[in-house]
Coordinates of C-alpha atoms in Angstrom, one line a residue:
M192 CA 20.6 217.1 41.6
T193 CA 23.9 218.4 41.3
Q194 CA 26.8 216.9 39.8
D195 CA 28.3 215.5 43.1
Q196 CA 24.8 214.1 44.1
I197 CA 24.7 212.5 41.0
I198 CA 28.0 210.5 41.9
L199 CA 27.7 210.1 45.6
F200 CA 24.1 208.3 44.9
S201 CA 25.7 206.5 41.2
L202 CA 28.9 205.5 44.1
F203 CA 25.6 204.1 46.6
G204 CA 24.2 202.2 43.8
V205 CA 27.0 200.6 42.9
V206 CA 28.4 199.4 46.6
F207 CA 24.8 198.3 47.8
A208 CA 24.6 196.0 44.4
A209 CA 28.3 195.0 44.8
L210 CA 27.5 193.8 48.8
V211 CA 24.3 192.2 47.5
W212 CA 26.0 190.3 45.2
G213 CA 29.1 189.3 47.4
R214 CA 31.7 188.7 45.3
W215 CA 34.4 190.8 46.6
R216 CA 34.5 191.2 50.8
Y217 CA 31.9 194.4 52.4
D218 CA 35.5 196.3 53.6
L219 CA 37.2 195.9 49.7
V220 CA 34.1 197.0 48.2
A221 CA 33.6 200.0 51.0
F222 CA 38.1 201.2 51.2
T223 CA 37.5 200.9 46.7
A224 CA 34.1 203.2 46.6
L225 CA 35.7 205.8 49.2
I226 CA 39.1 206.1 46.9
V227 CA 37.1 206.3 43.9
A228 CA 35.1 209.3 45.7
V229 CA 38.4 210.8 46.4
M230 CA 39.9 210.4 43.0
L231 CA 36.4 212.2 41.9
G232 CA 36.6 214.9 44.3
V233 CA 33.4 214.3 46.0
V234 CA 35.4 213.6 49.1
P235 CA 38.3 215.9 50.3
A236 CA 41.4 213.9 50.2
K237 CA 42.6 215.7 53.7
T238 CA 39.2 214.7 55.1
A239 CA 39.1 211.0 53.4
F240 CA 40.3 208.8 56.1
E241 CA 38.9 210.6 59.2
G242 CA 36.4 207.7 60.0
F243 CA 39.1 205.7 60.9
G244 CA 39.7 208.0 64.1
H245 CA 35.9 208.5 64.2
P246 CA 34.5 207.7 67.9
A247 CA 32.1 205.0 66.7
T248 CA 34.9 203.5 64.7
L249 CA 37.3 203.4 68.4
V250 CA 34.2 202.2 70.4
V251 CA 33.5 199.2 67.4
A252 CA 37.3 198.1 67.9
L253 CA 36.7 198.6 71.6
V254 CA 34.1 196.3 72.4
L255 CA 35.3 193.6 70.6
V256 CA 38.3 193.5 72.8
V257 CA 36.4 194.0 75.9
S258 CA 34.3 191.3 75.1
A259 CA 37.5 189.2 74.3
G260 CA 38.6 189.9 77.9
L261 CA 35.1 189.0 79.8
T262 CA 35.4 185.5 77.9
R263 CA 39.0 185.0 78.4
A264 CA 38.5 185.4 82.0
G265 CA 35.8 182.9 82.4
V266 CA 32.7 185.5 83.2
V267 CA 30.8 184.5 80.1
M268 CA 31.2 180.6 81.0
L269 CA 29.9 181.2 84.6
I270 CA 26.7 182.7 82.8
T271 CA 26.2 179.5 80.3
R272 CA 27.2 177.0 82.9
T273 CA 24.4 178.7 85.2
F274 CA 21.8 178.9 83.1
I275 CA 22.5 176.3 79.9
D276 CA 20.8 172.6 80.3
A277 CA 21.3 170.0 77.4
G278 CA 18.6 168.1 78.8
R279 CA 16.2 170.6 78.8
G280 CA 13.1 170.4 75.9
L281 CA 14.0 172.5 72.7
G282 CA 11.2 175.4 73.2
A283 CA 12.7 176.0 77.2
H284 CA 16.3 176.0 75.3
I285 CA 15.9 178.2 73.0
S286 CA 13.6 180.4 75.5
I287 CA 16.9 180.5 78.1
M288 CA 19.6 180.7 75.3
G289 CA 17.9 183.3 73.9
V290 CA 17.2 185.3 77.1
V291 CA 21.0 185.0 78.2
G292 CA 22.0 186.1 74.7
G293 CA 20.0 188.9 75.0
V294 CA 21.4 190.5 77.9
L295 CA 25.1 190.0 77.0
S296 CA 24.5 191.7 73.8
A297 CA 23.0 194.5 75.7
F298 CA 26.3 194.9 77.5
M299 CA 28.8 193.4 74.7
N300 CA 29.0 193.5 70.6
N301 CA 26.0 191.5 69.5
V302 CA 28.5 189.5 67.4
A303 CA 30.8 188.5 69.7
A304 CA 27.9 187.2 72.3
L305 CA 26.9 185.0 69.5
A306 CA 30.1 184.3 69.0
L307 CA 30.9 182.8 72.6
L308 CA 27.5 181.3 72.6
M309 CA 27.2 179.6 69.5
P310 CA 29.1 176.4 70.5
V311 CA 27.5 176.2 73.2
D312 CA 24.0 176.2 71.7
V313 CA 25.8 173.3 68.9
A314 CA 27.2 171.3 71.9
A315 CA 23.7 171.2 73.2
A316 CA 21.8 170.2 70.3
R317 CA 24.7 167.3 69.7
K318 CA 23.8 166.5 73.0
A319 CA 20.3 166.3 72.6
G320 CA 20.7 164.2 69.0
R321 CA 18.7 167.7 67.2
S322 CA 19.4 169.7 64.7
P323 CA 21.5 173.1 65.6
G324 CA 19.5 174.5 62.6
L325 CA 16.4 174.3 64.8
S326 CA 18.4 176.8 67.8
L327 CA 20.6 178.7 65.9
M328 CA 18.2 181.1 64.3
P329 CA 16.5 182.0 67.8
L330 CA 19.8 182.3 69.1
S331 CA 20.9 185.0 66.7
F332 CA 18.2 186.7 66.1
A333 CA 18.2 187.1 69.8
T334 CA 21.6 188.3 69.9
I335 CA 20.5 190.9 67.2
L336 CA 17.4 192.1 69.7
G337 CA 19.7 192.1 72.7
G338 CA 22.0 194.7 71.2
M339 CA 19.3 197.4 70.5
V340 CA 19.0 197.8 74.3
T341 CA 22.1 199.9 74.9
L342 CA 24.2 202.1 73.5
I343 CA 27.7 199.4 72.7
G344 CA 25.0 196.7 72.0
T345 CA 25.7 197.0 68.2
P346 CA 27.5 199.1 65.7
P347 CA 24.3 201.2 64.9
N348 CA 23.4 202.3 67.8
I349 CA 27.4 203.7 68.8
I350 CA 26.8 205.4 65.0
I351 CA 23.8 206.8 65.6
A352 CA 25.0 208.3 69.0
T353 CA 27.9 210.3 67.5
I354 CA 25.5 211.4 64.2
R355 CA 23.5 212.7 66.8
E356 CA 26.6 214.9 68.7
D357 CA 27.6 216.1 65.2
A358 CA 24.7 217.4 64.2
L359 CA 23.0 218.4 68.1
G360 CA 25.9 219.1 70.2
E361 CA 25.1 216.0 72.1
S362 CA 25.4 212.5 72.0
F363 CA 22.3 209.9 73.2
A364 CA 23.3 208.0 76.3
M365 CA 24.2 204.2 77.8
F366 CA 20.7 203.5 78.1
D367 CA 18.7 205.9 76.2
F368 CA 17.7 203.0 73.9
A369 CA 16.3 201.1 76.8
P370 CA 12.8 202.3 77.1
V371 CA 12.3 201.1 73.2
G372 CA 14.9 198.8 72.5
G373 CA 14.6 197.0 75.7
V374 CA 10.6 196.6 75.1
V375 CA 11.3 195.8 71.6
A376 CA 14.0 193.3 72.5
L377 CA 11.4 191.4 75.0
V378 CA 8.6 191.4 72.3
G379 CA 11.0 189.9 70.3
L380 CA 12.7 187.2 72.0
A381 CA 8.8 186.0 73.3
F382 CA 7.6 186.1 69.9
V383 CA 11.5 184.1 68.6
A384 CA 10.8 181.4 71.8
L385 CA 6.8 180.5 71.7
I386 CA 6.6 180.6 67.7
G387 CA 9.0 181.8 65.5
W388 CA 11.6 178.9 65.6
R389 CA 8.8 176.6 64.9
L390 CA 8.9 178.3 60.9
I391 CA 12.3 177.2 60.6
P392 CA 13.0 174.4 57.7
H393 CA 14.7 171.5 59.2
R394 CA 18.2 171.0 58.5
A395 CA 19.2 167.2 59.1
D396 CA 22.9 168.0 57.6
A397 CA 23.7 170.8 59.7
E398 CA 27.5 171.4 59.8
G399 CA 27.4 171.6 63.4
T400 CA 26.6 168.1 63.9
R401 CA 30.4 167.0 62.6
D402 CA 32.5 165.9 66.0
A403 CA 35.2 168.1 66.9
A404 CA 38.5 165.8 68.1
A405 CA 37.6 164.0 71.2
Y406 CA 40.7 164.5 73.3
I407 CA 41.8 161.9 76.5
A408 CA 42.9 164.8 78.9
E409 CA 43.9 164.3 82.9
L410 CA 42.7 166.4 85.1
T411 CA 43.6 166.9 89.5
L412 CA 42.1 168.5 92.5
P413 CA 44.0 170.8 94.0
E414 CA 44.1 170.7 97.6
D415 CA 41.3 173.7 98.6
T416 CA 39.0 171.9 95.9
K417 CA 35.5 172.4 96.4
L418 CA 34.9 169.1 95.2
A419 CA 36.3 167.1 98.1
G420 CA 33.5 164.6 100.1
R421 CA 31.4 164.8 96.8
T422 CA 31.1 161.4 95.3
M423 CA 32.3 160.8 91.4
A424 CA 28.2 160.5 91.0
E425 CA 28.2 163.8 91.3
L426 CA 31.0 165.0 89.1
Y427 CA 29.7 162.5 86.4
D428 CA 26.7 164.4 86.4
E429 CA 29.2 167.8 86.2
G430 CA 30.2 166.0 83.3
D431 CA 27.0 165.7 81.4
K432 CA 26.6 169.1 81.6
A433 CA 30.0 170.3 80.2
G434 CA 29.8 168.1 77.7
V435 CA 33.0 166.0 78.8
A436 CA 32.8 162.3 79.7
V437 CA 34.5 161.8 83.2
M438 CA 36.4 158.2 82.3
A439 CA 37.8 157.4 85.6
L440 CA 39.1 158.2 88.7
I441 CA 43.1 157.8 89.1
R442 CA 44.2 157.5 92.9
G443 CA 47.9 156.2 93.2
D444 CA 48.2 153.8 90.8
R445 CA 44.8 152.7 90.2
R446 CA 42.3 153.7 88.0
R447 CA 38.6 153.3 89.5
Y448 CA 36.1 153.3 86.1
G449 CA 32.2 153.3 86.5
A450 CA 31.9 151.0 89.6
A451 CA 33.6 154.0 91.5
R452 CA 30.4 155.8 91.2
E453 CA 30.0 156.2 95.1
T454 CA 33.5 156.7 95.6
E455 CA 34.3 160.5 97.7
L456 CA 36.6 162.9 95.7
K457 CA 39.8 163.6 97.9
P458 CA 43.1 166.5 96.6
G459 CA 45.4 165.7 95.0
D460 CA 42.6 162.9 92.9
V461 CA 43.6 162.6 89.3
I462 CA 40.2 162.7 86.6
L463 CA 40.7 161.0 83.3
V464 CA 38.0 162.4 80.6
E465 CA 37.2 162.6 77.4
A466 CA 35.9 165.7 75.3
G467 CA 36.2 168.8 73.1
A468 CA 39.2 171.3 73.4
E469 CA 36.4 174.0 74.5
A470 CA 34.0 171.7 76.8
L471 CA 37.7 170.3 78.6
D472 CA 38.8 173.8 78.8
E473 CA 35.2 174.6 80.1
F474 CA 34.9 172.3 82.8
R475 CA 38.6 172.3 84.0
A476 CA 38.1 176.0 84.7
G477 CA 34.2 175.7 85.8
L478 CA 35.2 173.4 88.9
K479 CA 38.7 175.2 89.1
L480 CA 40.4 171.4 88.2
D481 CA 44.4 172.0 88.0
F482 CA 46.7 170.2 85.7
A483 CA 47.5 166.5 86.2
D484 CA 51.5 167.4 86.0
Q485 CA 52.0 170.4 88.4
R486 CA 55.2 171.5 86.9
R487 CA 52.8 172.1 84.1
K488 CA 50.7 174.7 86.1
H489 CA 54.0 176.1 87.8
Y490 CA 55.8 176.5 83.9
L491 CA 52.4 178.3 82.5
E492 CA 52.1 180.6 85.3
A493 CA 55.8 181.8 84.6
E494 CA 54.4 182.8 81.0
Q495 CA 53.9 186.8 81.4
A496 CA 52.8 186.9 77.8
G497 CA 49.5 184.3 78.2
F498 CA 49.0 181.0 76.5
A499 CA 46.7 179.8 74.1
M500 CA 45.1 175.7 73.1
V501 CA 46.6 174.8 70.0
E502 CA 45.5 171.8 68.0
A503 CA 48.4 169.7 65.7
V504 CA 48.3 166.2 64.0
V505 CA 51.3 164.6 64.1
P506 CA 52.7 163.2 61.0
T507 CA 54.8 160.2 60.3
D508 CA 58.2 162.1 60.5
A509 CA 57.4 164.3 63.5
R510 CA 60.0 164.6 66.2
I511 CA 57.9 163.6 68.5
R512 CA 56.5 160.3 67.2
G513 CA 57.6 157.2 68.9
K514 CA 58.3 159.6 72.1
T515 CA 56.6 160.5 75.0
V516 CA 56.3 164.4 76.5
E517 CA 58.2 163.7 79.1
G518 CA 61.2 162.5 77.4
I519 CA 61.1 164.8 75.0
G520 CA 60.7 167.9 77.7
L521 CA 58.8 169.8 76.2
I522 CA 57.5 171.5 79.2
W523 CA 61.1 173.0 80.1
R524 CA 61.8 173.0 76.6
H525 CA 59.5 175.4 75.4
R526 CA 57.1 175.8 78.6
T527 CA 54.4 174.0 76.8
A528 CA 51.7 171.1 78.2
L529 CA 50.0 168.3 77.0
M530 CA 46.3 168.9 77.6
G531 CA 45.4 165.7 75.6
I532 CA 45.7 163.2 72.8
S533 CA 42.8 162.3 69.9
R534 CA 43.9 159.1 69.0
R535 CA 40.6 158.0 67.0
G536 CA 38.4 156.4 69.6
H537 CA 41.7 154.5 71.0
K538 CA 42.5 154.2 74.4
V539 CA 45.5 155.9 75.9
K540 CA 47.1 153.2 78.2
G541 CA 49.1 155.1 81.1
P542 CA 49.4 158.5 82.6
L543 CA 49.2 161.3 79.3
A544 CA 53.1 162.5 80.1
K545 CA 54.3 158.6 79.8
A546 CA 52.1 157.9 76.5
K547 CA 54.6 157.2 73.2
I548 CA 52.8 159.5 70.7
R549 CA 51.7 158.1 66.9
A550 CA 51.5 159.2 64.1
G551 CA 47.9 160.4 63.3
D552 CA 47.5 161.4 67.0
I553 CA 46.0 165.3 67.3
L554 CA 47.7 166.7 70.0
L555 CA 45.7 169.6 72.1
L556 CA 48.6 171.6 73.7
L557 CA 48.9 175.1 76.4
A558 CA 51.6 176.8 74.8
P559 CA 52.6 180.9 75.1
S560 CA 50.5 183.0 73.0
D561 CA 53.6 184.4 71.1
T562 CA 55.7 181.0 70.5
A563 CA 53.3 178.4 69.7
D564 CA 53.9 178.3 66.0
D565 CA 57.1 177.8 66.8
V566 CA 56.2 175.2 69.3
V567 CA 54.2 173.3 66.8
D568 CA 57.0 173.3 64.0
W569 CA 59.7 172.5 66.6
L570 CA 57.9 169.2 67.3
G571 CA 57.4 168.6 63.3
C572 CA 53.5 168.5 63.4
L573 CA 50.8 169.9 61.5
P574 CA 48.5 172.6 62.7
L575 CA 44.9 172.2 62.5
A576 CA 42.6 175.0 61.2
E577 CA 42.8 178.1 63.5
R578 CA 39.5 177.9 65.6
G579 CA 40.6 180.4 67.7
L580 CA 40.6 178.2 71.5
T581 CA 41.4 180.4 74.2
V582 CA 42.3 178.9 77.8
T583 CA 39.9 180.7 80.3
E584 CA 41.5 182.3 83.5
E585 CA 38.8 181.8 86.1
T586 CA 41.0 184.0 88.4
H587 CA 40.5 186.9 87.0
G588 CA 36.4 187.2 86.7
A589 CA 35.9 189.2 89.5
V590 CA 38.6 191.9 88.5
A591 CA 37.3 191.5 84.7
I592 CA 33.5 192.4 86.0
A593 CA 34.5 195.1 88.4
I594 CA 37.0 197.0 85.7
F595 CA 34.2 196.4 83.3
A596 CA 31.3 197.8 85.6
A597 CA 33.3 200.6 86.6
A598 CA 33.6 202.0 83.1
V599 CA 29.9 201.5 82.1
L600 CA 29.2 203.4 84.7
A601 CA 30.9 206.0 84.2
A602 CA 30.4 206.7 80.7
S603 CA 26.3 205.9 82.1
V604 CA 26.5 209.2 84.3
G605 CA 28.8 211.1 82.0
L606 CA 32.0 211.4 84.0
I607 CA 33.6 210.3 80.8
D608 CA 33.0 210.0 77.2
L609 CA 32.3 206.2 76.4
P610 CA 35.2 205.6 74.0
V611 CA 37.6 206.7 76.7
A612 CA 35.7 204.5 79.2
L613 CA 36.3 201.5 77.1
G614 CA 39.8 201.9 76.1
A615 CA 40.3 202.5 80.1
V616 CA 38.9 198.8 80.4
A617 CA 41.6 197.4 77.6
I618 CA 44.4 199.2 79.6
G619 CA 42.6 197.8 82.8
Y620 CA 42.4 194.1 81.5
V621 CA 46.1 194.3 80.1
A622 CA 47.3 195.7 83.3
A623 CA 45.4 193.3 85.6
G624 CA 46.5 190.2 83.4
V625 CA 43.1 189.6 82.7
L626 CA 44.3 189.8 78.7
P627 CA 47.6 189.5 77.4
L628 CA 48.8 192.5 75.4
S629 CA 50.3 189.7 72.8
E630 CA 46.6 188.9 72.1
I631 CA 45.1 192.5 72.0
Y632 CA 44.6 193.0 68.3
D633 CA 44.1 189.4 67.5
H634 CA 40.5 189.9 68.6
I635 CA 39.6 193.5 66.5
E636 CA 37.5 192.6 63.2
W637 CA 39.3 194.7 60.7
P638 CA 37.3 194.4 58.2
V639 CA 34.5 196.0 60.3
I640 CA 37.1 199.0 60.9
V641 CA 37.8 199.4 57.2
L642 CA 34.0 199.7 56.5
L643 CA 33.6 201.6 59.1
G644 CA 36.4 204.0 58.3
S645 CA 35.3 203.6 54.7
M646 CA 31.8 204.3 54.9
I647 CA 31.9 207.6 57.7
P648 CA 33.5 209.9 55.1
L649 CA 31.0 208.7 52.0
G650 CA 28.0 209.3 54.4
A651 CA 29.2 212.9 55.7
A652 CA 30.1 213.6 51.5
L653 CA 26.4 212.7 51.1
E654 CA 25.0 215.1 53.2
S655 CA 27.7 218.2 52.9
S656 CA 26.6 217.7 49.4
G657 CA 22.5 218.1 50.3
G658 CA 22.0 214.4 49.3
T659 CA 20.4 213.3 52.7
E660 CA 17.9 216.0 52.1
L661 CA 16.9 215.4 48.5
I662 CA 16.3 211.4 50.2
A663 CA 14.2 213.3 53.4
G664 CA 12.5 215.4 50.6
A665 CA 11.3 212.3 48.8
I666 CA 10.0 210.2 51.6
V667 CA 8.3 213.8 52.7
G668 CA 6.6 214.4 49.6
L669 CA 5.2 210.4 49.6
T670 CA 3.4 211.2 53.1
A671 CA 2.5 214.9 52.1
G672 CA -0.4 216.0 54.0
A673 CA -0.4 212.5 56.6
P674 CA 0.3 213.0 60.3
A675 CA 4.6 213.0 60.9
W676 CA 4.5 209.4 62.2
V677 CA 3.5 208.5 58.7
A678 CA 6.7 209.6 57.7
L679 CA 8.6 208.0 60.6
L680 CA 7.0 204.4 59.8
V681 CA 7.9 205.2 55.8
L682 CA 12.0 205.6 57.4
M683 CA 11.6 202.7 59.7
V684 CA 9.8 200.4 56.1
V685 CA 13.0 202.1 53.9
T686 CA 15.7 201.8 56.6
M687 CA 14.7 198.1 57.4
T688 CA 14.6 197.2 53.8
L689 CA 18.1 198.7 53.0
S690 CA 19.6 196.8 56.2
D691 CA 18.4 193.4 55.2
V692 CA 20.3 193.9 51.9
L693 CA 23.5 195.4 53.0
N694 CA 25.7 195.7 56.1
N695 CA 23.6 197.3 59.3
T696 CA 26.5 199.9 59.9
A697 CA 26.5 201.3 56.2
T698 CA 22.6 202.0 56.5
A699 CA 22.8 203.5 59.8
I700 CA 25.4 205.8 58.5
V701 CA 23.5 206.7 55.4
A702 CA 20.1 206.5 57.2
A703 CA 20.9 208.4 60.4
P704 CA 21.3 212.0 58.8
V705 CA 18.6 211.5 56.2
G706 CA 16.2 210.9 59.9
I707 CA 17.4 214.5 61.0
A708 CA 17.0 216.1 57.7
M709 CA 13.3 214.7 57.4
A710 CA 12.8 216.0 61.2
G711 CA 13.6 219.4 60.2
T712 CA 11.8 219.5 57.2
L713 CA 8.4 218.3 59.2
G714 CA 9.7 220.4 62.2
T715 CA 9.8 218.2 64.8
S716 CA 12.3 216.4 67.4
P717 CA 14.9 214.6 65.3
D718 CA 15.5 212.0 68.0
P719 CA 12.3 209.9 67.1
F720 CA 13.5 209.4 63.5
L721 CA 17.1 208.7 65.1
M722 CA 15.5 206.0 67.6
A723 CA 13.6 204.8 64.5
V724 CA 16.9 204.1 62.4
A725 CA 18.6 202.8 65.3
V726 CA 15.8 200.2 65.8
A727 CA 14.9 199.7 61.9
A728 CA 18.4 199.3 61.3
S729 CA 19.1 196.5 63.6
S730 CA 16.3 195.0 62.2
A731 CA 18.1 192.6 60.1
F732 CA 16.2 189.2 59.8
L733 CA 15.4 188.4 56.4
T734 CA 18.4 187.3 54.5
P735 CA 22.0 186.0 56.1
I736 CA 23.9 189.6 54.5
G737 CA 21.9 191.8 56.9
H738 CA 23.9 191.6 59.6
K739 CA 27.2 189.5 60.2
N740 CA 25.0 187.2 63.1
N741 CA 23.0 185.7 60.3
M742 CA 26.1 184.9 58.4
L743 CA 27.7 183.2 61.3
I744 CA 25.2 180.8 61.8
L745 CA 24.8 180.1 57.6
G746 CA 26.8 176.7 57.7
P747 CA 26.5 176.1 61.7
G748 CA 22.7 175.2 61.1
G749 CA 22.7 174.3 57.4
Y750 CA 20.4 177.1 56.3
E751 CA 20.0 178.3 53.1
F752 CA 19.3 181.7 51.7
G753 CA 15.8 181.9 51.7
D754 CA 15.5 180.0 55.2
Y755 CA 15.6 183.6 56.9
W756 CA 12.2 185.0 56.1
R757 CA 10.0 182.3 57.5
M758 CA 10.6 183.8 61.1
G759 CA 12.4 187.0 60.0
L760 CA 9.5 188.3 58.1
P761 CA 7.0 188.6 60.7
L762 CA 9.6 189.5 63.4
E763 CA 10.5 192.3 61.6
I764 CA 6.7 193.4 61.4
L765 CA 6.3 193.0 65.1
V766 CA 9.3 195.0 65.4
I767 CA 7.3 197.9 63.5
A768 CA 4.4 197.0 65.0
V769 CA 5.8 197.4 68.7
G770 CA 8.6 199.6 68.3
L771 CA 6.9 202.5 65.8
P772 CA 4.2 203.4 69.5
M773 CA 7.0 203.0 71.5
I774 CA 8.9 205.6 70.1
L775 CA 5.9 207.8 69.9
L776 CA 5.9 207.5 73.4
V777 CA 8.8 207.9 74.7
W778 CA 10.3 210.4 72.2
P779 CA 7.9 212.3 71.8
L780 CA 7.7 214.5 67.7

């Protein structure tokens, strides 16, 4: 080995060890390794930061922005309201959530797909009286499997496509991954739904079972409501599906409680409900209900920068304590509406706008995105921990779908490059009001961007120094005299093992050039080796640290580090058993 190869292999060894140890965050580890490599002369200073402008880095950032736009426009909510029912049995629930998660993650970042569906799954578990740990791991694995199907479903696919373009002059297209990834995903989903979830240890004390604040809120039926003529009993059923307790019908000065189940609904009726923030927003948007105070709608529609839900606790010295929202002029002073009040289970008497606020109340506020913190400070309240609450704008759903579908189609047929297509979607979402400009950068996972921007130059240096050829030669040497498919199998096993203890994007950056070098050594096409890396790098099912989705569910599911392999090991064996023959069939050596 040359001196540069020794330095780079040592650096990668330290990076792998640091990531497995987990003491420092992965972006800091990767960026430190890049700086050290520049100082040691193995990465040229003039190319050190080219990874931050690499197409793979840009696509990962833009996918997160597009995912946020689809969420805010109500597209994801529409899907979940259609397919998810907490009353189903656990097996049926896991099957349907797995299919929805798999389909979503095929067309949006799989981390974002899980982040969108995890609250739905936790709420369904809470209503069904079971631990969310029984269904969160299957959901995580389903979104990982779904990401294998398309170019934009998971970062490893994006990275491998751009590496192919750099090496061979042409990238993989949007659905080139589908024949192999689709079959692997379908078989994997079937295993997870039928067998895998039964292997998960039961954790009854999961964080996901803890109730969030339940708010009392008022919603009104608009003049063009589709609920007109339907009964309160039907509205109760809609509330049960969304995790919302419909408490009363307010018509004029009268409140009608449970005895009013057969009362027909009319435009202008006010519905009193109790729900968590996310469920409340889903219920309002799904049934196209208005704010009870029409002035709220007027002021908020005039706010061009967008708005967000914020939660704030009322201390004893708050400006609003002992006063009403109407009296303090929150609407006309700060364009902020009171969506709901949580009062530790006590009833709130009278209309919310006229209710006197008490110390200890938790307020759910709808405020302009760029002044929300100032509003909370002006009220003298204390903000709760940031939960990333957003307000669904269901009126933009059709526009969001049309813009996204047009871009995916254009990229699929090769009219424009994927980064340009996704950039056009982001611009279109801002121009159409789907996503406020002030929120664009909030939805980008900057640690992932730093990781990619740092690891790409290191991977390039390893390749230019001959390090990847060295690894390829070692793997080929292990399989000397055996058929080429054996080398492909060994590459999948090695890549999958690395992905379980390393971030899957970093694994793809290292393993893809190795696959190309192996193909060159064996005199075969590089495409089956790149597809093998794509499938294996995404198959991180043994530990919580291999894939961010597995890390996201660790706390809410109440899992321990050693819980993942029980379902993950047979799933990884199944992925190899199905994936290898499919690769050989679709991408001949």
